Amino acid sequence: PHLSIMWDQSKIKLTPPEAMKKLREGTPSIEACPATNKEKLVFTVWMLKPGEAEVVAKRTREILSAA
C-alpha cells in the first residue's frame, strides 16, 4: 500500500519533489517513494516499523506548515 498526499500548491508554496528533498535532508532522514511527482507526495507504508508512521507524519506536517 501507498499513501499519496496532495495539496493546493497555490496556498502551500512547495512542490511534492521539494517536500521530498526536505524530508530526505532532514533529521531523521525520510525517503518518500520514487512515485512522487509534481502532483503528489507518495510514501510506501508497508515498510514502516511501529512508531515510524508518526515520525513521518510529524516531519511532513512541519515541512508543509513552514512552506
N, CA, C and O atoms as a Maestro MAE file, in Angstrom:
{
 s_m_m2io_version
 :::
 2.0.0
}

f_m_ct {
 s_m_title
 :::
 protein
 m_atom[268] {
  # First column is atom index #
  i_m_mmod_type
  r_m_x_coord
  r_m_y_coord
  r_m_z_coord
  i_m_residue_number
  s_m_chain_name
  s_m_pdb_residue_name
  s_m_pdb_atom_name
  i_m_atomic_number
  :::
  1 25 0.828 -1.210 0.000 1 A "PRO " " N  " 7
  2 3 0.000 0.000 0.000 1 A "PRO " " CA " 6
  3 2 0.861 1.258 0.000 1 A "PRO " " C  " 6
  4 15 2.000 1.269 0.468 1 A "PRO " " O  " 8
  5 25 0.277 2.298 -0.535 2 A "HIS " " N  " 7
  6 3 0.936 3.593 -0.603 2 A "HIS " " CA " 6
  7 2 0.033 4.666 -0.014 2 A "HIS " " C  " 6
  8 15 -1.192 4.539 -0.012 2 A "HIS " " O  " 8
  9 25 0.654 5.709 0.480 3 A "LEU " " N  " 7
  10 3 -0.049 6.903 0.933 3 A "LEU " " CA " 6
  11 2 0.334 8.023 -0.007 3 A "LEU " " C  " 6
  12 15 1.518 8.313 -0.179 3 A "LEU " " O  " 8
  13 25 -0.658 8.661 -0.622 4 A "SER " " N  " 7
  14 3 -0.428 9.799 -1.512 4 A "SER " " CA " 6
  15 2 -1.007 11.040 -0.866 4 A "SER " " C  " 6
  16 15 -2.154 11.045 -0.418 4 A "SER " " O  " 8
  17 25 -0.199 12.099 -0.821 5 A "ILE " " N  " 7
  18 3 -0.638 13.366 -0.241 5 A "ILE " " CA " 6
  19 2 -0.600 14.427 -1.322 5 A "ILE " " C  " 6
  20 15 0.415 14.620 -1.991 5 A "ILE " " O  " 8
  21 25 -1.729 15.118 -1.485 6 A "MET " " N  " 7
  22 3 -1.829 16.220 -2.450 6 A "MET " " CA " 6
  23 2 -2.286 17.451 -1.687 6 A "MET " " C  " 6
  24 15 -3.025 17.343 -0.708 6 A "MET " " O  " 8
  25 25 -1.845 18.630 -2.137 7 A "TRP " " N  " 7
  26 3 -2.265 19.875 -1.505 7 A "TRP " " CA " 6
  27 2 -2.380 20.963 -2.549 7 A "TRP " " C  " 6
  28 15 -1.872 20.833 -3.663 7 A "TRP " " O  " 8
  29 25 -3.051 22.034 -2.178 8 A "ASP " " N  " 7
  30 3 -3.243 23.190 -3.055 8 A "ASP " " CA " 6
  31 2 -1.928 23.964 -3.080 8 A "ASP " " C  " 6
  32 15 -1.586 24.647 -2.115 8 A "ASP " " O  " 8
  33 25 -1.198 23.857 -4.178 9 A "GLN " " N  " 7
  34 3 0.111 24.478 -4.280 9 A "GLN " " CA " 6
  35 2 0.032 25.995 -4.436 9 A "GLN " " C  " 6
  36 15 1.057 26.675 -4.387 9 A "GLN " " O  " 8
  37 25 -1.165 26.526 -4.620 10 A "SER " " N  " 7
  38 3 -1.299 27.991 -4.618 10 A "SER " " CA " 6
  39 2 -1.335 28.514 -3.180 10 A "SER " " C  " 6
  40 15 -1.083 29.695 -2.942 10 A "SER " " O  " 8
  41 25 -1.649 27.632 -2.218 11 A "LYS " " N  " 7
  42 3 -1.683 28.013 -0.803 11 A "LYS " " CA " 6
  43 2 -0.426 27.566 -0.071 11 A "LYS " " C  " 6
  44 15 0.087 28.295 0.777 11 A "LYS " " O  " 8
  45 25 0.070 26.387 -0.386 12 A "ILE " " N  " 7
  46 3 1.312 25.882 0.198 12 A "ILE " " CA " 6
  47 2 2.345 25.916 -0.912 12 A "ILE " " C  " 6
  48 15 2.318 25.091 -1.825 12 A "ILE " " O  " 8
  49 25 3.252 26.873 -0.829 13 A "LYS " " N  " 7
  50 3 4.208 27.145 -1.903 13 A "LYS " " CA " 6
  51 2 5.395 26.180 -1.869 13 A "LYS " " C  " 6
  52 15 6.543 26.579 -1.670 13 A "LYS " " O  " 8
  53 25 5.084 24.916 -2.067 14 A "LEU " " N  " 7
  54 3 6.096 23.876 -2.067 14 A "LEU " " CA " 6
  55 2 5.597 22.749 -2.966 14 A "LEU " " C  " 6
  56 15 4.451 22.316 -2.848 14 A "LEU " " O  " 8
  57 25 6.453 22.279 -3.857 15 A "THR " " N  " 7
  58 3 6.054 21.166 -4.715 15 A "THR " " CA " 6
  59 2 6.332 19.850 -3.994 15 A "THR " " C  " 6
  60 15 7.176 19.817 -3.098 15 A "THR " " O  " 8
  61 25 5.653 18.775 -4.355 16 A "PRO " " N  " 7
  62 3 5.961 17.484 -3.754 16 A "PRO " " CA " 6
  63 2 7.440 17.074 -3.881 16 A "PRO " " C  " 6
  64 15 8.001 16.563 -2.911 16 A "PRO " " O  " 8
  65 25 8.097 17.280 -5.046 17 A "PRO " " N  " 7
  66 3 9.525 16.934 -5.098 17 A "PRO " " CA " 6
  67 2 10.375 17.782 -4.131 17 A "PRO " " C  " 6
  68 15 11.363 17.288 -3.587 17 A "PRO " " O  " 8
  69 25 10.000 19.043 -3.917 18 A "GLU " " N  " 7
  70 3 10.725 19.872 -2.952 18 A "GLU " " CA " 6
  71 2 10.516 19.352 -1.529 18 A "GLU " " C  " 6
  72 15 11.451 19.323 -0.728 18 A "GLU " " O  " 8
  73 25 9.281 18.942 -1.223 19 A "ALA " " N  " 7
  74 3 8.992 18.368 0.096 19 A "ALA " " CA " 6
  75 2 9.778 17.069 0.271 19 A "ALA " " C  " 6
  76 15 10.316 16.810 1.347 19 A "ALA " " O  " 8
  77 25 9.843 16.258 -0.774 20 A "MET " " N  " 7
  78 3 10.595 15.010 -0.738 20 A "MET " " CA " 6
  79 2 12.071 15.275 -0.417 20 A "MET " " C  " 6
  80 15 12.678 14.560 0.380 20 A "MET " " O  " 8
  81 25 12.632 16.300 -1.038 21 A "LYS " " N  " 7
  82 3 14.035 16.671 -0.807 21 A "LYS " " CA " 6
  83 2 14.246 17.104 0.647 21 A "LYS " " C  " 6
  84 15 15.225 16.702 1.276 21 A "LYS " " O  " 8
  85 25 13.346 17.912 1.177 22 A "LYS " " N  " 7
  86 3 13.443 18.365 2.565 22 A "LYS " " CA " 6
  87 2 13.341 17.187 3.539 22 A "LYS " " C  " 6
  88 15 14.058 17.140 4.538 22 A "LYS " " O  " 8
  89 25 12.462 16.252 3.249 23 A "LEU " " N  " 7
  90 3 12.345 15.064 4.089 23 A "LEU " " CA " 6
  91 2 13.647 14.258 4.081 23 A "LEU " " C  " 6
  92 15 14.106 13.792 5.124 23 A "LEU " " O  " 8
  93 25 14.226 14.104 2.911 24 A "ARG " " N  " 7
  94 3 15.463 13.329 2.764 24 A "ARG " " CA " 6
  95 2 16.625 14.002 3.497 24 A "ARG " " C  " 6
  96 15 17.458 13.328 4.102 24 A "ARG " " O  " 8
  97 25 16.675 15.333 3.439 25 A "GLU " " N  " 7
  98 3 17.798 16.072 4.015 25 A "GLU " " CA " 6
  99 2 17.610 16.382 5.502 25 A "GLU " " C  " 6
  100 15 18.529 16.886 6.147 25 A "GLU " " O  " 8
  101 25 16.434 16.086 6.048 26 A "GLY " " N  " 7
  102 3 16.149 16.402 7.446 26 A "GLY " " CA " 6
  103 2 16.635 15.335 8.405 26 A "GLY " " C  " 6
  104 15 17.272 14.353 8.026 26 A "GLY " " O  " 8
  105 25 16.301 15.574 9.679 27 A "THR " " N  " 7
  106 3 16.648 14.632 10.736 27 A "THR " " CA " 6
  107 2 15.378 14.242 11.461 27 A "THR " " C  " 6
  108 15 14.736 15.098 12.071 27 A "THR " " O  " 8
  109 25 15.003 13.002 11.416 28 A "PRO " " N  " 7
  110 3 15.667 11.896 10.715 28 A "PRO " " CA " 6
  111 2 15.455 12.008 9.202 28 A "PRO " " C  " 6
  112 15 14.492 12.624 8.746 28 A "PRO " " O  " 8
  113 25 16.348 11.417 8.446 29 A "SER " " N  " 7
  114 3 16.195 11.387 7.002 29 A "SER " " CA " 6
  115 2 15.043 10.451 6.644 29 A "SER " " C  " 6
  116 15 15.007 9.298 7.074 29 A "SER " " O  " 8
  117 25 14.107 10.964 5.853 30 A "ILE " " N  " 7
  118 3 12.930 10.187 5.466 30 A "ILE " " CA " 6
  119 2 12.886 10.134 3.946 30 A "ILE " " C  " 6
  120 15 12.944 11.165 3.276 30 A "ILE " " O  " 8
  121 25 12.783 8.937 3.416 31 A "GLU " " N  " 7
  122 3 12.753 8.756 1.963 31 A "GLU " " CA " 6
  123 2 11.328 8.491 1.501 31 A "GLU " " C  " 6
  124 15 10.719 7.488 1.872 31 A "GLU " " O  " 8
  125 25 10.805 9.400 0.689 32 A "ALA " " N  " 7
  126 3 9.494 9.197 0.082 32 A "ALA " " CA " 6
  127 2 9.651 8.262 -1.116 32 A "ALA " " C  " 6
  128 15 10.764 8.011 -1.576 32 A "ALA " " O  " 8
  129 25 8.557 7.765 -1.602 33 A "CYS " " N  " 7
  130 3 8.538 6.828 -2.719 33 A "CYS " " CA " 6
  131 2 8.951 7.522 -4.021 33 A "CYS " " C  " 6
  132 15 8.585 8.678 -4.236 33 A "CYS " " O  " 8
  133 25 9.701 6.844 -4.889 34 A "PRO " " N  " 7
  134 3 10.065 7.423 -6.184 34 A "PRO " " CA " 6
  135 2 8.854 7.780 -7.054 34 A "PRO " " C  " 6
  136 15 9.000 8.496 -8.044 34 A "PRO " " O  " 8
  137 25 7.667 7.292 -6.699 35 A "ALA " " N  " 7
  138 3 6.461 7.650 -7.453 35 A "ALA " " CA " 6
  139 2 6.020 9.094 -7.191 35 A "ALA " " C  " 6
  140 15 5.092 9.580 -7.838 35 A "ALA " " O  " 8
  141 25 6.674 9.780 -6.252 36 A "THR " " N  " 7
  142 3 6.380 11.195 -6.009 36 A "THR " " CA " 6
  143 2 6.591 11.961 -7.304 36 A "THR " " C  " 6
  144 15 7.571 11.742 -8.017 36 A "THR " " O  " 8
  145 25 5.655 12.866 -7.600 37 A "ASN " " N  " 7
  146 3 5.759 13.679 -8.807 37 A "ASN " " CA " 6
  147 2 5.291 15.094 -8.497 37 A "ASN " " C  " 6
  148 15 5.091 15.426 -7.329 37 A "ASN " " O  " 8
  149 25 5.112 15.929 -9.503 38 A "LYS " " N  " 7
  150 3 4.744 17.327 -9.254 38 A "LYS " " CA " 6
  151 2 3.337 17.470 -8.685 38 A "LYS " " C  " 6
  152 15 2.968 18.550 -8.225 38 A "LYS " " O  " 8
  153 25 2.552 16.408 -8.708 39 A "GLU " " N  " 7
  154 3 1.173 16.439 -8.232 39 A "GLU " " CA " 6
  155 2 1.001 15.913 -6.806 39 A "GLU " " C  " 6
  156 15 0.127 16.377 -6.074 39 A "GLU " " O  " 8
  157 25 1.844 14.934 -6.407 40 A "LYS " " N  " 7
  158 3 1.604 14.277 -5.118 40 A "LYS " " CA " 6
  159 2 2.896 13.762 -4.497 40 A "LYS " " C  " 6
  160 15 3.845 13.397 -5.191 40 A "LYS " " O  " 8
  161 25 2.900 13.745 -3.164 41 A "LEU " " N  " 7
  162 3 3.973 13.171 -2.372 41 A "LEU " " CA " 6
  163 2 3.518 11.764 -1.988 41 A "LEU " " C  " 6
  164 15 2.423 11.588 -1.453 41 A "LEU " " O  " 8
  165 25 4.352 10.771 -2.259 42 A "VAL " " N  " 7
  166 3 3.940 9.380 -2.065 42 A "VAL " " CA " 6
  167 2 4.883 8.685 -1.077 42 A "VAL " " C  " 6
  168 15 6.103 8.830 -1.151 42 A "VAL " " O  " 8
  169 25 4.290 7.933 -0.157 43 A "PHE " " N  " 7
  170 3 5.049 7.124 0.789 43 A "PHE " " CA " 6
  171 2 4.646 5.668 0.622 43 A "PHE " " C  " 6
  172 15 3.479 5.362 0.380 43 A "PHE " " O  " 8
  173 25 5.619 4.772 0.750 44 A "THR " " N  " 7
  174 3 5.365 3.331 0.785 44 A "THR " " CA " 6
  175 2 5.238 2.961 2.255 44 A "THR " " C  " 6
  176 15 6.232 2.953 2.981 44 A "THR " " O  " 8
  177 25 4.029 2.654 2.696 45 A "VAL " " N  " 7
  178 3 3.785 2.495 4.130 45 A "VAL " " CA " 6
  179 2 3.986 1.079 4.649 45 A "VAL " " C  " 6
  180 15 4.113 0.895 5.859 45 A "VAL " " O  " 8
  181 25 4.018 0.097 3.802 46 A "TRP " " N  " 7
  182 3 4.120 -1.282 4.278 46 A "TRP " " CA " 6
  183 2 5.476 -1.581 4.893 46 A "TRP " " C  " 6
  184 15 5.613 -2.570 5.613 46 A "TRP " " O  " 8
  185 25 6.477 -0.761 4.632 47 A "MET " " N  " 7
  186 3 7.816 -0.998 5.160 47 A "MET " " CA " 6
  187 2 8.044 -0.321 6.519 47 A "MET " " C  " 6
  188 15 9.088 -0.524 7.139 47 A "MET " " O  " 8
  189 25 7.094 0.468 6.976 48 A "LEU " " N  " 7
  190 3 7.277 1.187 8.233 48 A "LEU " " CA " 6
  191 2 7.201 0.258 9.437 48 A "LEU " " C  " 6
  192 15 6.412 -0.686 9.470 48 A "LEU " " O  " 8
  193 25 8.032 0.549 10.413 49 A "LYS " " N  " 7
  194 3 8.018 -0.188 11.679 49 A "LYS " " CA " 6
  195 2 7.114 0.560 12.654 49 A "LYS " " C  " 6
  196 15 6.813 1.732 12.430 49 A "LYS " " O  " 8
  197 25 6.675 -0.090 13.729 50 A "PRO " " N  " 7
  198 3 5.816 0.587 14.706 50 A "PRO " " CA " 6
  199 2 6.441 1.907 15.181 50 A "PRO " " C  " 6
  200 15 7.615 1.956 15.549 50 A "PRO " " O  " 8
  201 25 5.638 2.961 15.165 51 A "GLY " " N  " 7
  202 3 6.087 4.282 15.597 51 A "GLY " " CA " 6
  203 2 6.651 5.148 14.491 51 A "GLY " " C  " 6
  204 15 6.725 6.366 14.654 51 A "GLY " " O  " 8
  205 25 7.051 4.567 13.372 52 A "GLU " " N  " 7
  206 3 7.640 5.355 12.293 52 A "GLU " " CA " 6
  207 2 6.603 6.190 11.544 52 A "GLU " " C  " 6
  208 15 6.931 7.266 11.043 52 A "GLU " " O  " 8
  209 25 5.380 5.724 11.461 53 A "ALA " " N  " 7
  210 3 4.340 6.494 10.767 53 A "ALA " " CA " 6
  211 2 4.148 7.848 11.439 53 A "ALA " " C  " 6
  212 15 3.959 8.860 10.765 53 A "ALA " " O  " 8
  213 25 4.197 7.862 12.757 54 A "GLU " " N  " 7
  214 3 4.032 9.124 13.487 54 A "GLU " " CA " 6
  215 2 5.197 10.076 13.227 54 A "GLU " " C  " 6
  216 15 5.001 11.288 13.144 54 A "GLU " " O  " 8
  217 25 6.400 9.536 13.099 55 A "VAL " " N  " 7
  218 3 7.577 10.355 12.798 55 A "VAL " " CA " 6
  219 2 7.447 10.960 11.405 55 A "VAL " " C  " 6
  220 15 7.709 12.148 11.214 55 A "VAL " " O  " 8
  221 25 7.047 10.156 10.445 56 A "VAL " " N  " 7
  222 3 6.873 10.639 9.068 56 A "VAL " " CA " 6
  223 2 5.772 11.696 9.020 56 A "VAL " " C  " 6
  224 15 5.926 12.725 8.362 56 A "VAL " " O  " 8
  225 25 4.675 11.447 9.706 57 A "ALA " " N  " 7
  226 3 3.566 12.410 9.723 57 A "ALA " " CA " 6
  227 2 3.998 13.736 10.346 57 A "ALA " " C  " 6
  228 15 3.673 14.802 9.823 57 A "ALA " " O  " 8
  229 25 4.722 13.675 11.453 58 A "LYS " " N  " 7
  230 3 5.169 14.899 12.136 58 A "LYS " " CA " 6
  231 2 6.085 15.720 11.251 58 A "LYS " " C  " 6
  232 15 5.895 16.930 11.123 58 A "LYS " " O  " 8
  233 25 7.075 15.087 10.638 59 A "ARG " " N  " 7
  234 3 8.024 15.810 9.766 59 A "ARG " " CA " 6
  235 2 7.326 16.366 8.528 59 A "ARG " " C  " 6
  236 15 7.617 17.483 8.100 59 A "ARG " " O  " 8
  237 25 6.411 15.595 7.954 60 A "THR " " N  " 7
  238 3 5.690 16.073 6.768 60 A "THR " " CA " 6
  239 2 4.857 17.290 7.138 60 A "THR " " C  " 6
  240 15 4.829 18.275 6.399 60 A "THR " " O  " 8
  241 25 4.186 17.227 8.269 61 A "ARG " " N  " 7
  242 3 3.392 18.383 8.723 61 A "ARG " " CA " 6
  243 2 4.263 19.598 8.964 61 A "ARG " " C  " 6
  244 15 3.901 20.705 8.565 61 A "ARG " " O  " 8
  245 25 5.406 19.414 9.611 62 A "GLU " " N  " 7
  246 3 6.333 20.526 9.863 62 A "GLU " " CA " 6
  247 2 6.768 21.195 8.559 62 A "GLU " " C  " 6
  248 15 6.782 22.421 8.450 62 A "GLU " " O  " 8
  249 25 7.120 20.375 7.584 63 A "ILE " " N  " 7
  250 3 7.593 20.903 6.300 63 A "ILE " " CA " 6
  251 2 6.477 21.645 5.568 63 A "ILE " " C  " 6
  252 15 6.696 22.742 5.055 63 A "ILE " " O  " 8
  253 25 5.294 21.061 5.516 64 A "LEU " " N  " 7
  254 3 4.185 21.716 4.803 64 A "LEU " " CA " 6
  255 2 3.714 22.966 5.549 64 A "LEU " " C  " 6
  256 15 3.333 23.951 4.916 64 A "LEU " " O  " 8
  257 25 3.735 22.941 6.865 65 A "SER " " N  " 7
  258 3 3.306 24.107 7.654 65 A "SER " " CA " 6
  259 2 4.284 25.269 7.512 65 A "SER " " C  " 6
  260 15 3.883 26.431 7.592 65 A "SER " " O  " 8
  261 25 5.551 24.966 7.303 66 A "ALA " " N  " 7
  262 3 6.570 26.009 7.178 66 A "ALA " " CA " 6
  263 2 6.618 26.620 5.778 66 A "ALA " " C  " 6
  264 15 7.237 27.665 5.575 66 A "ALA " " O  " 8
  265 25 5.972 25.976 4.826 67 A "ALA " " N  " 7
  266 3 6.045 26.451 3.423 67 A "ALA " " CA " 6
  267 2 5.155 27.658 3.198 67 A "ALA " " C  " 6
  268 15 5.095 28.183 2.086 67 A "ALA " " O  " 8
  :::
 }
 m_bond[267] {
  # First column is bond index #
  i_m_from
  i_m_to
  i_m_order
  :::
  1 1 2 1
  2 2 3 1
  3 3 4 2
  4 3 5 1
  5 5 6 1
  6 6 7 1
  7 7 8 2
  8 7 9 1
  9 9 10 1
  10 10 11 1
  11 11 12 2
  12 11 13 1
  13 13 14 1
  14 14 15 1
  15 15 16 2
  16 15 17 1
  17 17 18 1
  18 18 19 1
  19 19 20 2
  20 19 21 1
  21 21 22 1
  22 22 23 1
  23 23 24 2
  24 23 25 1
  25 25 26 1
  26 26 27 1
  27 27 28 2
  28 27 29 1
  29 29 30 1
  30 30 31 1
  31 31 32 2
  32 31 33 1
  33 33 34 1
  34 34 35 1
  35 35 36 2
  36 35 37 1
  37 37 38 1
  38 38 39 1
  39 39 40 2
  40 39 41 1
  41 41 42 1
  42 42 43 1
  43 43 44 2
  44 43 45 1
  45 45 46 1
  46 46 47 1
  47 47 48 2
  48 47 49 1
  49 49 50 1
  50 50 51 1
  51 51 52 2
  52 51 53 1
  53 53 54 1
  54 54 55 1
  55 55 56 2
  56 55 57 1
  57 57 58 1
  58 58 59 1
  59 59 60 2
  60 59 61 1
  61 61 62 1
  62 62 63 1
  63 63 64 2
  64 63 65 1
  65 65 66 1
  66 66 67 1
  67 67 68 2
  68 67 69 1
  69 69 70 1
  70 70 71 1
  71 71 72 2
  72 71 73 1
  73 73 74 1
  74 74 75 1
  75 75 76 2
  76 75 77 1
  77 77 78 1
  78 78 79 1
  79 79 80 2
  80 79 81 1
  81 81 82 1
  82 82 83 1
  83 83 84 2
  84 83 85 1
  85 85 86 1
  86 86 87 1
  87 87 88 2
  88 87 89 1
  89 89 90 1
  90 90 91 1
  91 91 92 2
  92 91 93 1
  93 93 94 1
  94 94 95 1
  95 95 96 2
  96 95 97 1
  97 97 98 1
  98 98 99 1
  99 99 100 2
  100 99 101 1
  101 101 102 1
  102 102 103 1
  103 103 104 2
  104 103 105 1
  105 105 106 1
  106 106 107 1
  107 107 108 2
  108 107 109 1
  109 109 110 1
  110 110 111 1
  111 111 112 2
  112 111 113 1
  113 113 114 1
  114 114 115 1
  115 115 116 2
  116 115 117 1
  117 117 118 1
  118 118 119 1
  119 119 120 2
  120 119 121 1
  121 121 122 1
  122 122 123 1
  123 123 124 2
  124 123 125 1
  125 125 126 1
  126 126 127 1
  127 127 128 2
  128 127 129 1
  129 129 130 1
  130 130 131 1
  131 131 132 2
  132 131 133 1
  133 133 134 1
  134 134 135 1
  135 135 136 2
  136 135 137 1
  137 137 138 1
  138 138 139 1
  139 139 140 2
  140 139 141 1
  141 141 142 1
  142 142 143 1
  143 143 144 2
  144 143 145 1
  145 145 146 1
  146 146 147 1
  147 147 148 2
  148 147 149 1
  149 149 150 1
  150 150 151 1
  151 151 152 2
  152 151 153 1
  153 153 154 1
  154 154 155 1
  155 155 156 2
  156 155 157 1
  157 157 158 1
  158 158 159 1
  159 159 160 2
  160 159 161 1
  161 161 162 1
  162 162 163 1
  163 163 164 2
  164 163 165 1
  165 165 166 1
  166 166 167 1
  167 167 168 2
  168 167 169 1
  169 169 170 1
  170 170 171 1
  171 171 172 2
  172 171 173 1
  173 173 174 1
  174 174 175 1
  175 175 176 2
  176 175 177 1
  177 177 178 1
  178 178 179 1
  179 179 180 2
  180 179 181 1
  181 181 182 1
  182 182 183 1
  183 183 184 2
  184 183 185 1
  185 185 186 1
  186 186 187 1
  187 187 188 2
  188 187 189 1
  189 189 190 1
  190 190 191 1
  191 191 192 2
  192 191 193 1
  193 193 194 1
  194 194 195 1
  195 195 196 2
  196 195 197 1
  197 197 198 1
  198 198 199 1
  199 199 200 2
  200 199 201 1
  201 201 202 1
  202 202 203 1
  203 203 204 2
  204 203 205 1
  205 205 206 1
  206 206 207 1
  207 207 208 2
  208 207 209 1
  209 209 210 1
  210 210 211 1
  211 211 212 2
  212 211 213 1
  213 213 214 1
  214 214 215 1
  215 215 216 2
  216 215 217 1
  217 217 218 1
  218 218 219 1
  219 219 220 2
  220 219 221 1
  221 221 222 1
  222 222 223 1
  223 223 224 2
  224 223 225 1
  225 225 226 1
  226 226 227 1
  227 227 228 2
  228 227 229 1
  229 229 230 1
  230 230 231 1
  231 231 232 2
  232 231 233 1
  233 233 234 1
  234 234 235 1
  235 235 236 2
  236 235 237 1
  237 237 238 1
  238 238 239 1
  239 239 240 2
  240 239 241 1
  241 241 242 1
  242 242 243 1
  243 243 244 2
  244 243 245 1
  245 245 246 1
  246 246 247 1
  247 247 248 2
  248 247 249 1
  249 249 250 1
  250 250 251 1
  251 251 252 2
  252 251 253 1
  253 253 254 1
  254 254 255 1
  255 255 256 2
  256 255 257 1
  257 257 258 1
  258 258 259 1
  259 259 260 2
  260 259 261 1
  261 261 262 1
  262 262 263 1
  263 263 264 2
  264 263 265 1
  265 265 266 1
  266 266 267 1
  267 267 268 2
  :::
 }
}
